[in-house]
Every structure is written in structure tokens, then in C-alpha cells.
Amino acid sequence: YWEKAEFPFHVIPKLADLRVAGGTIKGYGSPGLSVTGSAIAIAEMARVDASCSTFVLVHSSLAMLTIALCGSEAQKQKYLPSLAQLRTVACWALTEPDNGSDASSLRTTATKVDGGWIVEGQKRWIGNSTFADVLVVFARNTTTNQING
């Protein structure tokens, strides 16, 4: 897979069996590991395949944790159980072409409209994005000028 620049999708069910998705998140089907336990699990995965450990880190420590910390209770109930079981995959979109990962300088905007949001801007280096079911996108709310994910 490394030589072909492909992700080994067939291992996702096996990763799900390890019950590490969600890492330190408590509840919602996540394992509620200690920080140390989560780090050891990721390190052991990386010993075998760095792409698998990166996949789990982006999915769990970035996307899922953002939902757990910043999402509404309805969003947590909707997304976290399926993500914890790896039935769905998440990605995390913060980095922008001109500002890198400086969240305070975000140029991507989100405008509330009937039925949802209009998001305008550019992101780059979004791990898991080519096959994710759930996208956590950081944008500046045009009404409040606050940064929301």
C-alpha cells in the first residue's frame, strides 16, 4: 500500500475491533482511555503502519474530540457512536493555504441560511478527506465573527 500511495481500507474493521477510536472521549461508545493509554495504542499502531496511526489520530484526536468538546448534545449523539465504531470516518479541516493552522487567522467563512450554512474558503492537508463521511470544518461565523467548527 505504501508503494502504491493507497490506504489499506480493509484494515478499518480490524481497527474497529481494537476499540481505540475516540481515544480519551468518555461515553458515546468511545473507550474513555487515559491520555497515556491512548498514546500507547497509537504508538503501537505506528510501529506497524504509520498511515493507520495517522488515520486514527485524525479521526479520533482531531475530528471526534472537536465534536465531543464543541458539538451540541444532538451532534454528539448523531455522530460519535458511529465514529467510535468506525462505521463512519471523520476528517478535520483547519489548515488554510495562506494561514497554515493558525485558527485565529481563518479566512474561511460560514453564513447561516435557511436549511443550513454556506461555507466559503479554501482548506488544505485534510487527512482522511478523500474517504470521510463526516467533515469537521473550521470557519469564521459571518454573523458573530467567531470561529466555529
PDB file of C-alpha atoms in Angstrom, residues 59-123:
ATOM      1  CA  HIS A  59     -10.325  10.567  13.099  1.00  0.00           C
ATOM      2  CA  SER A  60     -10.226  10.422  16.917  1.00  0.00           C
ATOM      3  CA  SER A  61      -7.952  13.075  18.369  1.00  0.00           C
ATOM      4  CA  LEU A  62      -8.850  15.828  15.933  1.00  0.00           C
ATOM      5  CA  ALA A  63     -12.328  15.293  14.471  1.00  0.00           C
ATOM      6  CA  MET A  64     -14.082  13.245  17.172  1.00  0.00           C
ATOM      7  CA  LEU A  65     -12.561  15.218  20.032  1.00  0.00           C
ATOM      8  CA  THR A  66     -13.661  18.501  18.426  1.00  0.00           C
ATOM      9  CA  ILE A  67     -17.228  17.180  18.235  1.00  0.00           C
ATOM     10  CA  ALA A  68     -17.016  15.932  21.842  1.00  0.00           C
ATOM     11  CA  LEU A  69     -15.698  19.260  23.147  1.00  0.00           C
ATOM     12  CA  CYS A  70     -17.536  21.752  20.930  1.00  0.00           C
ATOM     13  CA  GLY A  71     -20.545  19.990  19.456  1.00  0.00           C
ATOM     14  CA  SER A  72     -24.103  20.223  20.687  1.00  0.00           C
ATOM     15  CA  GLU A  73     -25.554  17.222  22.508  1.00  0.00           C
ATOM     16  CA  ALA A  74     -27.558  16.432  19.360  1.00  0.00           C
ATOM     17  CA  GLN A  75     -24.370  16.439  17.262  1.00  0.00           C
ATOM     18  CA  LYS A  76     -22.593  14.201  19.773  1.00  0.00           C
ATOM     19  CA  GLN A  77     -25.489  11.719  19.742  1.00  0.00           C
ATOM     20  CA  LYS A  78     -25.691  11.782  15.951  1.00  0.00           C
ATOM     21  CA  TYR A  79     -22.006  11.392  15.082  1.00  0.00           C
ATOM     22  CA  LEU A  80     -19.889   9.997  17.921  1.00  0.00           C
ATOM     23  CA  PRO A  81     -21.350   6.467  18.316  1.00  0.00           C
ATOM     24  CA  SER A  82     -20.891   5.628  14.632  1.00  0.00           C
ATOM     25  CA  LEU A  83     -17.449   7.241  14.571  1.00  0.00           C
ATOM     26  CA  ALA A  84     -16.396   5.313  17.697  1.00  0.00           C
ATOM     27  CA  GLN A  85     -17.281   2.057  15.930  1.00  0.00           C
ATOM     28  CA  LEU A  86     -15.552   3.204  12.714  1.00  0.00           C
ATOM     29  CA  ARG A  87     -18.795   2.638  10.788  1.00  0.00           C
ATOM     30  CA  THR A  88     -18.227   6.209   9.608  1.00  0.00           C
ATOM     31  CA  VAL A  89     -14.934   8.071   9.158  1.00  0.00           C
ATOM     32  CA  ALA A  90     -14.180  11.684  10.077  1.00  0.00           C
ATOM     33  CA  CYS A  91     -11.747  14.289   8.811  1.00  0.00           C
ATOM     34  CA  TRP A  92     -10.715  17.660  10.232  1.00  0.00           C
ATOM     35  CA  ALA A  93     -10.330  20.822   8.128  1.00  0.00           C
ATOM     36  CA  LEU A  94      -8.424  23.645   9.808  1.00  0.00           C
ATOM     37  CA  THR A  95      -5.335  24.367   7.670  1.00  0.00           C
ATOM     38  CA  GLU A  96      -5.614  27.080   5.007  1.00  0.00           C
ATOM     39  CA  PRO A  97      -3.247  27.925   2.129  1.00  0.00           C
ATOM     40  CA  ASP A  98      -2.186  31.363   3.406  1.00  0.00           C
ATOM     41  CA  ASN A  99      -2.557  30.952   7.179  1.00  0.00           C
ATOM     42  CA  GLY A 100      -1.488  27.390   7.853  1.00  0.00           C
ATOM     43  CA  SER A 101      -3.072  26.081  11.050  1.00  0.00           C
ATOM     44  CA  ASP A 102      -3.363  29.487  12.743  1.00  0.00           C
ATOM     45  CA  ALA A 103      -7.005  29.265  13.792  1.00  0.00           C
ATOM     46  CA  SER A 104      -7.126  32.937  14.811  1.00  0.00           C
ATOM     47  CA  SER A 105      -6.413  33.965  11.204  1.00  0.00           C
ATOM     48  CA  LEU A 106      -9.053  31.829   9.493  1.00  0.00           C
ATOM     49  CA  ARG A 107     -10.402  33.247   6.247  1.00  0.00           C
ATOM     50  CA  THR A 108     -12.945  30.502   5.565  1.00  0.00           C
ATOM     51  CA  THR A 109     -16.411  31.810   6.408  1.00  0.00           C
ATOM     52  CA  ALA A 110     -19.730  30.212   7.266  1.00  0.00           C
ATOM     53  CA  THR A 111     -23.006  32.067   6.724  1.00  0.00           C
ATOM     54  CA  LYS A 112     -26.269  30.751   8.208  1.00  0.00           C
ATOM     55  CA  VAL A 113     -29.035  30.379   5.621  1.00  0.00           C
ATOM     56  CA  ASP A 114     -32.408  28.657   5.562  1.00  0.00           C
ATOM     57  CA  GLY A 115     -31.699  24.942   5.731  1.00  0.00           C
ATOM     58  CA  GLY A 116     -28.034  25.109   6.735  1.00  0.00           C
ATOM     59  CA  TRP A 117     -24.836  27.016   6.096  1.00  0.00           C
ATOM     60  CA  ILE A 118     -22.896  28.384   3.132  1.00  0.00           C
ATOM     61  CA  VAL A 119     -19.179  27.763   3.673  1.00  0.00           C
ATOM     62  CA  GLU A 120     -16.705  29.711   1.541  1.00  0.00           C
ATOM     63  CA  GLY A 121     -12.936  29.363   1.600  1.00  0.00           C
ATOM     64  CA  GLN A 122     -10.070  27.001   0.975  1.00  0.00           C
ATOM     65  CA  LYS A 123      -8.548  24.243   3.087  1.00  0.00           C
TER      66      LYS A 123
END
